[in-house]
GROMACS .gro file of C-alpha atoms in nm:
model
  489
    1MET     CA    1  15.849 -24.708  -1.625
    2ARG     CA    2  15.857 -24.930  -1.317
    3LEU     CA    3  15.963 -24.807  -0.974
    4SER     CA    4  16.309 -24.881  -0.839
    5ILE     CA    5  16.302 -25.174  -0.593
    6GLU     CA    6  16.576 -25.266  -0.349
    7ARG     CA    7  16.597 -25.637  -0.280
    8LYS     CA    8  16.770 -25.708   0.050
    9PRO     CA    9  17.046 -25.974   0.048
   10ILE     CA   10  16.850 -26.190   0.294
   11ARG     CA   11  16.684 -26.519   0.217
   12ILE     CA   12  16.503 -26.721   0.485
   13TYR     CA   13  16.490 -27.092   0.406
   14PRO     CA   14  16.296 -27.379   0.563
   15ASP     CA   15  16.482 -27.569   0.833
   16PRO     CA   16  16.393 -27.942   0.849
   17LYS     CA   17  16.554 -27.967   1.194
   18ARG     CA   18  16.269 -27.766   1.347
   19VAL     CA   19  16.039 -28.041   1.471
   20ILE     CA   20  15.749 -28.085   1.710
   21ALA     CA   21  15.657 -28.407   1.892
   22ARG     CA   22  15.300 -28.492   1.793
   23PHE     CA   23  15.052 -28.754   1.911
   24PHE     CA   24  15.041 -29.052   1.673
   25PHE     CA   25  14.735 -29.276   1.679
   26ASN     CA   26  14.643 -29.555   1.440
   27GLY     CA   27  14.306 -29.663   1.577
   28ASN     CA   28  14.181 -29.832   1.893
   29ASP     CA   29  14.257 -30.192   1.796
   30ARG     CA   30  14.618 -30.135   1.701
   31ALA     CA   31  14.667 -29.907   2.001
   32LYS     CA   32  14.546 -30.179   2.237
   33GLU     CA   33  14.786 -30.427   2.079
   34VAL     CA   34  15.079 -30.193   2.130
   35ILE     CA   35  14.980 -30.125   2.492
   36GLU     CA   36  14.957 -30.498   2.565
   37ARG     CA   37  15.301 -30.558   2.412
   38VAL     CA   38  15.460 -30.287   2.624
   39MET     CA   39  15.283 -30.418   2.934
   40SER     CA   40  15.428 -30.764   2.869
   41ILE     CA   41  15.790 -30.659   2.926
   42SER     CA   42  15.955 -30.625   3.267
   43GLU     CA   43  16.000 -30.300   3.453
   44ASP     CA   44  16.378 -30.320   3.405
   45ALA     CA   45  16.335 -30.371   3.033
   46ALA     CA   46  16.097 -30.073   3.011
   47PHE     CA   47  16.349 -29.853   3.193
   48GLY     CA   48  16.631 -29.977   2.967
   49ILE     CA   49  16.437 -29.878   2.653
   50ILE     CA   50  16.300 -29.541   2.762
   51SER     CA   51  16.612 -29.410   2.935
   52PRO     CA   52  16.826 -29.361   2.618
   53ILE     CA   53  16.519 -29.227   2.434
   54LEU     CA   54  16.477 -28.955   2.696
   55GLN     CA   55  16.848 -28.869   2.678
   56GLU     CA   56  16.842 -28.844   2.299
   57TYR     CA   57  16.517 -28.655   2.252
   58SER     CA   58  16.568 -28.414   2.541
   59LYS     CA   59  16.822 -28.247   2.312
   60ARG     CA   60  16.549 -28.193   2.052
   61HIS     CA   61  16.250 -28.093   2.268
   62ARG     CA   62  16.208 -27.858   2.561
   63ASN     CA   63  16.035 -28.110   2.789
   64ILE     CA   64  16.006 -28.448   2.622
   65THR     CA   65  15.893 -28.623   2.943
   66ARG     CA   66  15.592 -28.392   2.967
   67VAL     CA   67  15.504 -28.464   2.604
   68LEU     CA   68  15.529 -28.841   2.640
   69ASP     CA   69  15.330 -28.839   2.964
   70ARG     CA   70  15.057 -28.630   2.800
   71HIS     CA   71  15.039 -28.865   2.501
   72CYS     CA   72  15.012 -29.166   2.728
   73SER     CA   73  14.730 -29.001   2.923
   74LYS     CA   74  14.527 -28.967   2.601
   75LEU     CA   75  14.506 -29.348   2.601
   76GLU     CA   76  14.358 -29.380   2.949
   77PRO     CA   77  14.013 -29.502   2.825
   78LEU     CA   78  14.185 -29.786   2.638
   79PHE     CA   79  14.363 -29.900   2.955
   80ALA     CA   80  14.022 -29.929   3.121
   81GLU     CA   81  13.896 -30.145   2.833
   82LEU     CA   82  14.201 -30.369   2.880
   83ASN     CA   83  14.137 -30.391   3.256
   84ILE     CA   84  14.468 -30.221   3.328
   85ASN     CA   85  14.482 -29.981   3.622
   86TYR     CA   86  14.632 -29.672   3.463
   87LYS     CA   87  14.708 -29.506   3.796
   88ARG     CA   88  14.925 -29.795   3.908
   89LEU     CA   89  15.159 -29.772   3.609
   90THR     CA   90  15.514 -29.662   3.691
   91GLU     CA   91  15.631 -29.333   3.549
   92TYR     CA   92  15.886 -29.497   3.320
   93ARG     CA   93  15.629 -29.737   3.172
   94LYS     CA   94  15.392 -29.447   3.105
   95LEU     CA   95  15.671 -29.262   2.927
   96LEU     CA   96  15.759 -29.568   2.722
   97ILE     CA   97  15.397 -29.620   2.617
   98GLY     CA   98  15.375 -29.252   2.531
   99SER     CA   99  15.682 -29.282   2.310
  100TYR     CA  100  15.509 -29.545   2.096
  101PHE     CA  101  15.231 -29.294   2.030
  102THR     CA  102  15.458 -29.001   1.944
  103HIS     CA  103  15.624 -28.897   1.620
  104GLU     CA  104  15.832 -28.598   1.520
  105TYR     CA  105  15.685 -28.364   1.260
  106SER     CA  106  15.913 -28.125   1.074
  107ILE     CA  107  15.700 -27.812   1.035
  108GLU     CA  108  15.929 -27.644   0.778
  109SER     CA  109  16.052 -27.943   0.582
  110ALA     CA  110  15.885 -27.839   0.254
  111ALA     CA  111  15.860 -27.459   0.252
  112PHE     CA  112  15.874 -27.135   0.448
  113PHE     CA  113  15.699 -26.846   0.277
  114ASN     CA  114  15.415 -26.586   0.255
  115PRO     CA  115  15.533 -26.361   0.541
  116SER     CA  116  15.362 -26.069   0.710
  117ILE     CA  117  15.533 -25.810   0.932
  118VAL     CA  118  15.416 -25.607   1.232
  119GLU     CA  119  15.581 -25.397   1.501
  120ASP     CA  120  15.695 -25.599   1.803
  121PRO     CA  121  15.511 -25.514   2.127
  122ASP     CA  122  15.857 -25.468   2.284
  123GLN     CA  123  16.039 -25.160   2.150
  124SER     CA  124  16.262 -25.113   2.454
  125GLU     CA  125  16.639 -25.045   2.450
  126LEU     CA  126  16.653 -24.942   2.084
  127GLN     CA  127  16.847 -24.659   1.926
  128GLU     CA  128  16.680 -24.375   1.736
  129GLY     CA  129  16.552 -24.504   1.401
  130GLN     CA  130  16.564 -24.871   1.498
  131ARG     CA  131  16.254 -25.089   1.508
  132ARG     CA  132  16.196 -25.437   1.636
  133VAL     CA  133  15.946 -25.640   1.432
  134ILE     CA  134  15.775 -25.978   1.434
  135ILE     CA  135  15.746 -26.165   1.106
  136SER     CA  136  15.497 -26.447   1.061
  137PHE     CA  137  15.543 -26.718   0.800
  138ARG     CA  138  15.346 -26.999   0.645
  139ALA     CA  139  15.552 -27.309   0.721
  140VAL     CA  140  15.477 -27.628   0.527
  141GLY     CA  141  15.574 -27.981   0.627
  142GLU     CA  142  15.493 -28.339   0.532
  143GLY     CA  143  15.157 -28.379   0.361
  144HIS     CA  144  15.153 -28.007   0.270
  145ILE     CA  145  15.018 -27.918   0.615
  146SER     CA  146  15.063 -27.548   0.688
  147SER     CA  147  15.116 -27.378   1.022
  148ILE     CA  148  15.206 -27.029   1.142
  149THR     CA  149  15.558 -26.969   1.271
  150PHE     CA  150  15.740 -26.654   1.375
  151ARG     CA  151  16.077 -26.480   1.368
  152ARG     CA  152  16.192 -26.162   1.537
  153ALA     CA  153  16.392 -25.910   1.335
  154LEU     CA  154  16.557 -25.570   1.381
  155ILE     CA  155  16.541 -25.289   1.124
  156ASP     CA  156  16.811 -25.024   1.169
  157GLN     CA  157  16.824 -24.654   1.081
  158ASN     CA  158  16.914 -24.735   0.720
  159ASN     CA  159  16.646 -25.004   0.687
  160ASN     CA  160  16.896 -25.286   0.700
  161ILE     CA  161  16.717 -25.596   0.827
  162THR     CA  162  16.865 -25.848   1.067
  163VAL     CA  163  16.657 -26.160   1.127
  164LEU     CA  164  16.747 -26.298   1.468
  165PRO     CA  165  16.843 -26.667   1.496
  166SER     CA  166  16.564 -26.907   1.581
  167GLY     CA  167  16.555 -27.099   1.907
  168ASN     CA  168  16.657 -27.461   1.954
  169TYR     CA  169  16.309 -27.591   2.035
  170ILE     CA  170  15.956 -27.560   1.905
  171ASP     CA  171  15.659 -27.564   2.138
  172GLU     CA  172  15.294 -27.630   2.072
  173ALA     CA  173  15.058 -27.438   2.294
  174GLU     CA  174  14.816 -27.547   2.562
  175ILE     CA  175  14.464 -27.556   2.418
  176ILE     CA  176  14.181 -27.391   2.611
  177ARG     CA  177  13.814 -27.420   2.518
  178THR     CA  178  13.611 -27.157   2.702
  179ALA     CA  179  13.398 -27.018   2.420
  180VAL     CA  180  13.031 -26.938   2.463
  181TYR     CA  181  12.859 -26.991   2.128
  182ASN     CA  182  12.587 -26.778   1.972
  183LYS     CA  183  12.335 -27.038   1.848
  184LYS     CA  184  12.211 -26.836   1.550
  185LEU     CA  185  12.559 -26.761   1.415
  186PHE     CA  186  12.693 -27.106   1.496
  187PHE     CA  187  12.428 -27.294   1.301
  188GLU     CA  188  12.441 -27.047   1.012
  189LYS     CA  189  12.805 -27.148   0.979
  190ALA     CA  190  12.706 -27.514   1.012
  191ALA     CA  191  12.471 -27.474   0.715
  192VAL     CA  192  12.748 -27.315   0.506
  193THR     CA  193  12.973 -27.613   0.582
  194GLN     CA  194  12.699 -27.838   0.440
  195ILE     CA  195  12.624 -28.032   0.757
  196ASN     CA  196  12.305 -28.238   0.736
  197ILE     CA  197  12.009 -28.003   0.783
  198ASP     CA  198  11.814 -28.252   0.997
  199VAL     CA  199  12.106 -28.277   1.240
  200ILE     CA  200  12.129 -27.898   1.252
  201LYS     CA  201  11.758 -27.860   1.329
  202GLU     CA  202  11.766 -28.129   1.598
  203LEU     CA  203  12.062 -27.975   1.782
  204GLU     CA  204  11.920 -27.624   1.748
  205SER     CA  205  11.605 -27.735   1.924
  206LYS     CA  206  11.803 -27.872   2.219
  207LEU     CA  207  12.033 -27.574   2.279
  208ASP     CA  208  11.981 -27.235   2.439
  209SER     CA  209  12.046 -26.912   2.246
  210HIS     CA  210  12.399 -26.918   2.392
  211PHE     CA  211  12.569 -27.241   2.491
  212GLU     CA  212  12.903 -27.381   2.604
  213TYR     CA  213  13.122 -27.644   2.441
  214SER     CA  214  13.064 -27.902   2.716
  215ASN     CA  215  12.685 -27.877   2.676
  216LEU     CA  216  12.703 -27.918   2.299
  217ARG     CA  217  12.936 -28.217   2.332
  218ARG     CA  218  12.704 -28.388   2.582
  219ILE     CA  219  12.400 -28.345   2.355
  220ILE     CA  220  12.594 -28.473   2.054
  221MET     CA  221  12.718 -28.779   2.241
  222ASP     CA  222  12.364 -28.860   2.353
  223SER     CA  223  12.230 -28.823   1.997
  224GLN     CA  224  12.506 -29.038   1.849
  225ASN     CA  225  12.439 -29.317   2.097
  226LEU     CA  226  12.083 -29.336   1.965
  227GLN     CA  227  12.197 -29.335   1.604
  228GLU     CA  228  12.281 -29.657   1.417
  229ASN     CA  229  12.367 -29.503   1.082
  230ASP     CA  230  12.743 -29.437   1.066
  231LEU     CA  231  12.707 -29.164   0.805
  232LYS     CA  232  12.457 -28.983   1.028
  233LYS     CA  233  12.697 -29.019   1.323
  234LEU     CA  234  12.960 -28.846   1.111
  235GLU     CA  235  12.728 -28.548   1.065
  236TYR     CA  236  12.714 -28.504   1.443
  237ASP     CA  237  13.094 -28.523   1.450
  238LYS     CA  238  13.108 -28.240   1.196
  239VAL     CA  239  12.911 -28.015   1.430
  240LEU     CA  240  13.163 -28.088   1.703
  241TRP     CA  241  13.448 -28.017   1.461
  242LEU     CA  242  13.293 -27.677   1.393
  243ALA     CA  243  13.275 -27.609   1.766
  244ASP     CA  244  13.642 -27.706   1.788
  245SER     CA  245  13.718 -27.418   1.550
  246TYR     CA  246  13.674 -27.182   1.847
  247TYR     CA  247  13.965 -27.210   2.087
  248GLU     CA  248  14.240 -27.031   2.272
  249ILE     CA  249  14.603 -27.134   2.288
  250VAL     CA  250  14.861 -27.031   2.546
  251PHE     CA  251  15.238 -27.058   2.513
  252SER     CA  252  15.480 -27.084   2.802
  253LEU     CA  253  15.639 -26.753   2.901
  254ASP     CA  254  15.986 -26.907   2.875
  255THR     CA  255  15.955 -26.956   2.498
  256ASP     CA  256  16.114 -26.731   2.237
  257ILE     CA  257  15.883 -26.603   1.962
  258SER     CA  258  16.061 -26.838   1.718
  259ASP     CA  259  15.976 -27.134   1.946
  260ARG     CA  260  15.601 -27.085   1.905
  261VAL     CA  261  15.406 -27.257   1.630
  262VAL     CA  262  15.033 -27.221   1.568
  263PHE     CA  263  14.964 -27.570   1.436
  264PRO     CA  264  14.625 -27.695   1.306
  265ILE     CA  265  14.407 -27.807   1.596
  266SER     CA  266  14.047 -27.844   1.481
  267GLU     CA  267  13.924 -28.087   1.215
  268TYR     CA  268  13.823 -27.799   0.989
  269GLU     CA  269  14.188 -27.686   0.970
  270ARG     CA  270  14.355 -28.027   0.976
  271LYS     CA  271  14.512 -27.975   0.632
  272GLY     CA  272  14.651 -27.636   0.714
  273ILE     CA  273  14.645 -27.285   0.853
  274GLU     CA  274  14.728 -27.073   0.553
  275ASP     CA  275  14.852 -26.720   0.481
  276ALA     CA  276  14.799 -26.534   0.809
  277ARG     CA  277  14.773 -26.158   0.752
  278PHE     CA  278  14.874 -25.989   1.076
  279VAL     CA  279  14.784 -25.628   1.151
  280HIS     CA  280  14.855 -25.400   1.448
  281PHE     CA  281  14.502 -25.268   1.506
  282THR     CA  282  14.434 -24.939   1.687
  283ASN     CA  283  14.104 -24.921   1.878
  284GLU     CA  284  13.902 -24.601   1.903
  285ASP     CA  285  14.026 -24.546   2.260
  286GLY     CA  286  14.389 -24.564   2.142
  287SER     CA  287  14.460 -24.912   2.276
  288ARG     CA  288  14.616 -25.165   2.042
  289VAL     CA  289  14.568 -25.532   1.963
  290TYR     CA  290  14.703 -25.767   1.698
  291TYR     CA  291  14.465 -25.947   1.463
  292ALA     CA  292  14.532 -26.192   1.183
  293THR     CA  293  14.294 -26.327   0.925
  294TYR     CA  294  14.385 -26.671   0.794
  295THR     CA  295  14.242 -26.960   0.596
  296ALA     CA  296  14.161 -27.291   0.764
  297TYR     CA  297  14.156 -27.586   0.525
  298ASP     CA  298  14.032 -27.939   0.586
  299GLY     CA  299  14.124 -28.082   0.247
  300SER     CA  300  13.807 -27.972   0.071
  301LEU     CA  301  13.645 -27.685   0.262
  302ILE     CA  302  13.790 -27.336   0.311
  303MET     CA  303  13.700 -27.156   0.634
  304PRO     CA  304  13.814 -26.794   0.690
  305LYS     CA  305  13.915 -26.741   1.053
  306LEU     CA  306  14.036 -26.466   1.283
  307LEU     CA  307  14.320 -26.474   1.534
  308GLN     CA  308  14.360 -26.221   1.815
  309THR     CA  309  14.653 -26.159   2.050
  310ASN     CA  310  14.802 -25.883   2.261
  311ASP     CA  311  15.139 -26.039   2.334
  312PHE     CA  312  15.202 -26.335   2.098
  313TYR     CA  313  15.179 -26.571   2.397
  314ASN     CA  314  14.800 -26.597   2.418
  315PHE     CA  315  14.595 -26.639   2.101
  316LYS     CA  316  14.220 -26.658   2.052
  317MET     CA  317  14.080 -26.819   1.734
  318MET     CA  318  13.730 -26.799   1.587
  319PRO     CA  319  13.558 -26.846   1.247
  320LEU     CA  320  13.435 -26.547   1.048
  321TYR     CA  321  13.068 -26.530   0.948
  322GLY     CA  322  12.858 -26.383   0.674
  323ALA     CA  323  12.829 -26.354   0.297
  324GLY     CA  324  13.159 -26.165   0.290
  325ALA     CA  325  13.348 -26.428   0.488
  326GLN     CA  326  13.404 -26.654   0.191
  327ASN     CA  327  13.706 -26.778  -0.002
  328LYS     CA  328  14.059 -26.658   0.084
  329ASN     CA  329  14.244 -26.328   0.099
  330LEU     CA  330  14.066 -26.137   0.377
  331ALA     CA  331  14.271 -25.853   0.528
  332LEU     CA  332  14.159 -25.620   0.805
  333PHE     CA  333  14.218 -25.244   0.794
  334PRO     CA  334  14.434 -25.129   1.092
  335ARG     CA  335  14.158 -24.911   1.241
  336LYS     CA  336  13.787 -24.847   1.209
  337ILE     CA  337  13.668 -24.628   0.922
  338ASN     CA  338  13.369 -24.404   0.993
  339GLY     CA  339  13.302 -24.600   1.311
  340LYS     CA  340  13.304 -24.944   1.150
  341PHE     CA  341  13.553 -25.227   1.108
  342ALA     CA  342  13.670 -25.252   0.748
  343MET     CA  343  13.800 -25.546   0.548
  344ILE     CA  344  13.940 -25.595   0.200
  345SER     CA  345  13.881 -25.938   0.050
  346ARG     CA  346  13.866 -26.148  -0.266
  347ILE     CA  347  13.546 -26.341  -0.201
  348ASP     CA  348  13.491 -26.452  -0.563
  349GLY     CA  349  13.850 -26.559  -0.626
  350CYS     CA  350  13.905 -26.285  -0.887
  351ASN     CA  351  13.824 -25.932  -0.767
  352ASN     CA  352  13.886 -25.718  -0.459
  353TYR     CA  353  13.594 -25.618  -0.236
  354ILE     CA  354  13.553 -25.381   0.058
  355MET     CA  355  13.331 -25.469   0.354
  356TYR     CA  356  13.223 -25.283   0.668
  357SER     CA  357  13.094 -25.428   0.994
  358ASP     CA  358  12.993 -25.334   1.347
  359LYS     CA  359  13.129 -25.668   1.467
  360ILE     CA  360  13.474 -25.791   1.378
  361ASN     CA  361  13.363 -26.150   1.315
  362ILE     CA  362  13.051 -26.085   1.102
  363TRP     CA  363  13.094 -25.964   0.742
  364GLU     CA  364  12.804 -25.897   0.506
  365LYS     CA  365  12.732 -25.690   0.193
  366PRO     CA  366  13.072 -25.689   0.019
  367ILE     CA  367  13.121 -25.398  -0.224
  368LEU     CA  368  13.312 -25.462  -0.547
  369GLN     CA  369  13.623 -25.245  -0.535
  370GLN     CA  370  13.877 -25.361  -0.795
  371LYS     CA  371  13.871 -25.582  -1.102
  372PRO     CA  372  14.173 -25.706  -1.297
  373LYS     CA  373  14.272 -25.424  -1.530
  374PHE     CA  374  14.621 -25.485  -1.664
  375THR     CA  375  14.754 -25.786  -1.853
  376TRP     CA  376  14.971 -25.901  -1.562
  377GLU     CA  377  14.660 -25.938  -1.338
  378PHE     CA  378  14.402 -26.061  -1.590
  379ILE     CA  379  14.343 -26.390  -1.402
  380GLN     CA  380  14.292 -26.233  -1.059
  381ILE     CA  381  14.378 -25.944  -0.832
  382GLY     CA  382  14.397 -25.968  -0.454
  383ASN     CA  383  14.552 -25.804  -0.153
  384CYS     CA  384  14.892 -25.887  -0.005
  385GLY     CA  385  14.801 -25.796   0.350
  386SER     CA  386  14.631 -25.520   0.543
  387PRO     CA  387  14.618 -25.171   0.391
  388ILE     CA  388  14.885 -24.926   0.512
  389GLU     CA  389  14.768 -24.581   0.621
  390THR     CA  390  14.938 -24.265   0.488
  391GLU     CA  391  14.821 -23.905   0.473
  392HIS     CA  392  14.762 -23.953   0.099
  393GLY     CA  393  14.542 -24.260   0.136
  394TRP     CA  394  14.555 -24.633   0.203
  395ILE     CA  395  14.838 -24.814   0.026
  396VAL     CA  396  14.739 -25.170  -0.063
  397ILE     CA  397  15.011 -25.402  -0.184
  398THR     CA  398  14.831 -25.630  -0.429
  399HIS     CA  399  14.909 -25.949  -0.613
  400GLY     CA  400  14.820 -26.007  -0.973
  401VAL     CA  401  14.812 -26.336  -1.163
  402GLY     CA  402  14.887 -26.327  -1.533
  403PRO     CA  403  15.016 -26.546  -1.818
  404MET     CA  404  15.166 -26.880  -1.712
  405ARG     CA  405  15.005 -26.817  -1.370
  406ARG     CA  406  15.290 -26.588  -1.276
  407TYR     CA  407  15.225 -26.407  -0.947
  408VAL     CA  408  15.360 -26.052  -0.925
  409LEU     CA  409  15.313 -25.771  -0.672
  410GLY     CA  410  15.144 -25.443  -0.751
  411ALA     CA  411  15.012 -25.149  -0.547
  412SER     CA  412  14.700 -24.934  -0.524
  413LEU     CA  413  14.607 -24.615  -0.339
  414LEU     CA  414  14.260 -24.595  -0.182
  415LYS     CA  415  14.077 -24.295  -0.039
  416LEU     CA  416  14.119 -24.266   0.339
  417ASP     CA  417  13.758 -24.206   0.441
  418ASP     CA  418  13.612 -24.423   0.162
  419PRO     CA  419  13.843 -24.705   0.050
  420THR     CA  420  13.588 -24.820  -0.206
  421ILE     CA  421  13.731 -24.534  -0.412
  422GLU     CA  422  14.058 -24.617  -0.586
  423ILE     CA  423  14.277 -24.309  -0.632
  424GLY     CA  424  14.544 -24.485  -0.834
  425ARG     CA  425  14.688 -24.823  -0.930
  426LEU     CA  426  15.033 -24.903  -1.066
  427LYS     CA  427  15.015 -24.980  -1.436
  428GLU     CA  428  15.330 -25.192  -1.412
  429PRO     CA  429  15.408 -25.454  -1.147
  430LEU     CA  430  15.597 -25.342  -0.839
  431LEU     CA  431  15.787 -25.670  -0.804
  432ILE     CA  432  15.835 -25.952  -1.057
  433PRO     CA  433  16.014 -26.285  -0.997
  434ASN     CA  434  16.371 -26.250  -1.120
  435SER     CA  435  16.588 -26.537  -1.242
  436ASP     CA  436  16.685 -26.627  -0.883
  437GLU     CA  437  16.323 -26.630  -0.765
  438ARG     CA  438  16.147 -26.829  -1.036
  439GLU     CA  439  16.232 -27.179  -0.914
  440GLY     CA  440  16.074 -27.345  -0.614
  441TYR     CA  441  15.789 -27.552  -0.475
  442VAL     CA  442  15.548 -27.348  -0.693
  443PRO     CA  443  15.749 -27.169  -0.966
  444ASN     CA  444  15.703 -26.808  -1.076
  445VAL     CA  445  15.523 -26.691  -0.761
  446LEU     CA  446  15.591 -26.384  -0.547
  447TYR     CA  447  15.344 -26.329  -0.262
  448SER     CA  448  15.323 -26.131   0.059
  449CYS     CA  449  15.080 -26.126   0.351
  450GLY     CA  450  15.165 -25.787   0.501
  451SER     CA  451  15.405 -25.491   0.473
  452MET     CA  452  15.489 -25.183   0.678
  453ILE     CA  453  15.644 -24.836   0.651
  454ASN     CA  454  15.976 -24.772   0.824
  455ASN     CA  455  16.211 -24.473   0.790
  456GLY     CA  456  16.055 -24.352   0.464
  457LYS     CA  457  16.047 -24.695   0.297
  458VAL     CA  458  15.776 -24.952   0.241
  459VAL     CA  459  15.922 -25.278   0.374
  460ILE     CA  460  15.777 -25.576   0.187
  461PRO     CA  461  15.858 -25.929   0.307
  462TYR     CA  462  15.763 -26.172   0.034
  463GLY     CA  463  15.743 -26.543  -0.036
  464ILE     CA  464  15.958 -26.673  -0.321
  465SER     CA  465  15.802 -26.948  -0.535
  466ASP     CA  466  15.643 -27.098  -0.222
  467SER     CA  467  15.986 -27.212  -0.099
  468SER     CA  468  16.162 -26.935   0.092
  469SER     CA  469  16.121 -26.568   0.182
  470GLY     CA  470  16.302 -26.241   0.116
  471PHE     CA  471  16.261 -25.865   0.162
  472ALA     CA  472  16.215 -25.574  -0.078
  473LEU     CA  473  16.208 -25.199  -0.012
  474VAL     CA  474  16.049 -24.919  -0.213
  475ASP     CA  475  16.072 -24.548  -0.138
  476LEU     CA  476  15.740 -24.432   0.010
  477GLN     CA  477  15.732 -24.089  -0.155
  478GLU     CA  478  15.827 -24.230  -0.494
  479LEU     CA  479  15.550 -24.489  -0.462
  480ILE     CA  480  15.290 -24.227  -0.367
  481THR     CA  481  15.394 -24.005  -0.657
  482LYS     CA  482  15.377 -24.293  -0.903
  483LEU     CA  483  15.036 -24.404  -0.773
  484LYS     CA  484  14.900 -24.054  -0.824
  485GLU     CA  485  15.052 -24.039  -1.172
  486ASP     CA  486  14.883 -24.369  -1.252
  487ALA     CA  487  14.549 -24.232  -1.133
  488VAL     CA  488  14.238 -24.426  -1.223
  489ASP     CA  489  14.091 -24.313  -1.556
   0.00000   0.00000   0.00000
């Protein structure tokens, strides 16, 4: 008999009005033509065109003049080629040129799903039993490009959930590249991404054991200038794209959490940042930090990555390395186990594995932990976010894929000091798509990227057929009891 599940009467839908102003570029030749056309009109005409644009779009973006000015500045090398003195351009003409190289992108126009939930760093001014949380989502827009967005919510004493309204604007962050790269690890990752081995060897020979982005870029530019083969030049570009996978982003302090979007930045994630699994991680000294594993996708290659933040304003991104950092579905345990970081993953696309590491970004020697066992998970089993610690063991909300590729949620209980040992696994699914949840962008799919315990309940946010998101609650004690009853044979 299946456990009783309480579905909350909340559904979060995509909002096509939530847009960001992105740089739009169609190649050097066409860009030069556009610049020359704008330069051909009078100053009064330029002002007459840009003025109403600023009035209209200032209602849709926090600082549209800053955006347009930044986009115009990206074209500065082209002005030099056209013998135009960029510094002598009037402010209004710069803004007008910038507007021709800007387009709005609706980050949630297609879907809003696969949430994870963590405790908000700010728990001030709450009543007993209340909890403020941050929920991350996978937002999908035109071209099926995924990004990470956020909402703040409040859970009351009775586990009623109120999702706070989103802000009026969306902001992209400032990008900072300050990484120092470990040569050995960097080029091991380059080999995995199938970059030309001769290019790898050449660059390795020219770099120190640790190097900075600016040094790598200079060496690559010099090598490309000596190269006549366009395909070989592309291989050098790929190395730079890999370096671009390390970055930090910083959001303005005057943004609400719902205003911040982590949008694909590097070439290796240009087709999406997928299924972030956030976890509130406790260090051995008692301090806390938020991590999220996610999948970067460039249209053909999958790259597991790690995000780190303390405050949801400043984020640091980096690739994950090693034989265990493959495929999708990596989820970090919320603390070290026996002095080592621990990760649950589905590196072969079918089974769950446990990995341990001394370094949070290097994962080797995965240990097979779970195989599909029941008919509703015969195609694959995987995690639905980081394991949840209880005195009885680690609760892992799982997903199982069965007939007709229906995704359902299950649950397992793992031993605290050795999570390779499965204490119990639900024989029946915990959550199955009902008649109201079957239809959507991808039918018959329920999926989550992270749950939490609050006031005696396991709170499970979940994506509904890759279109919207909802919430389900299950009694913690009833779940533990059932998991022990369904102990592994």
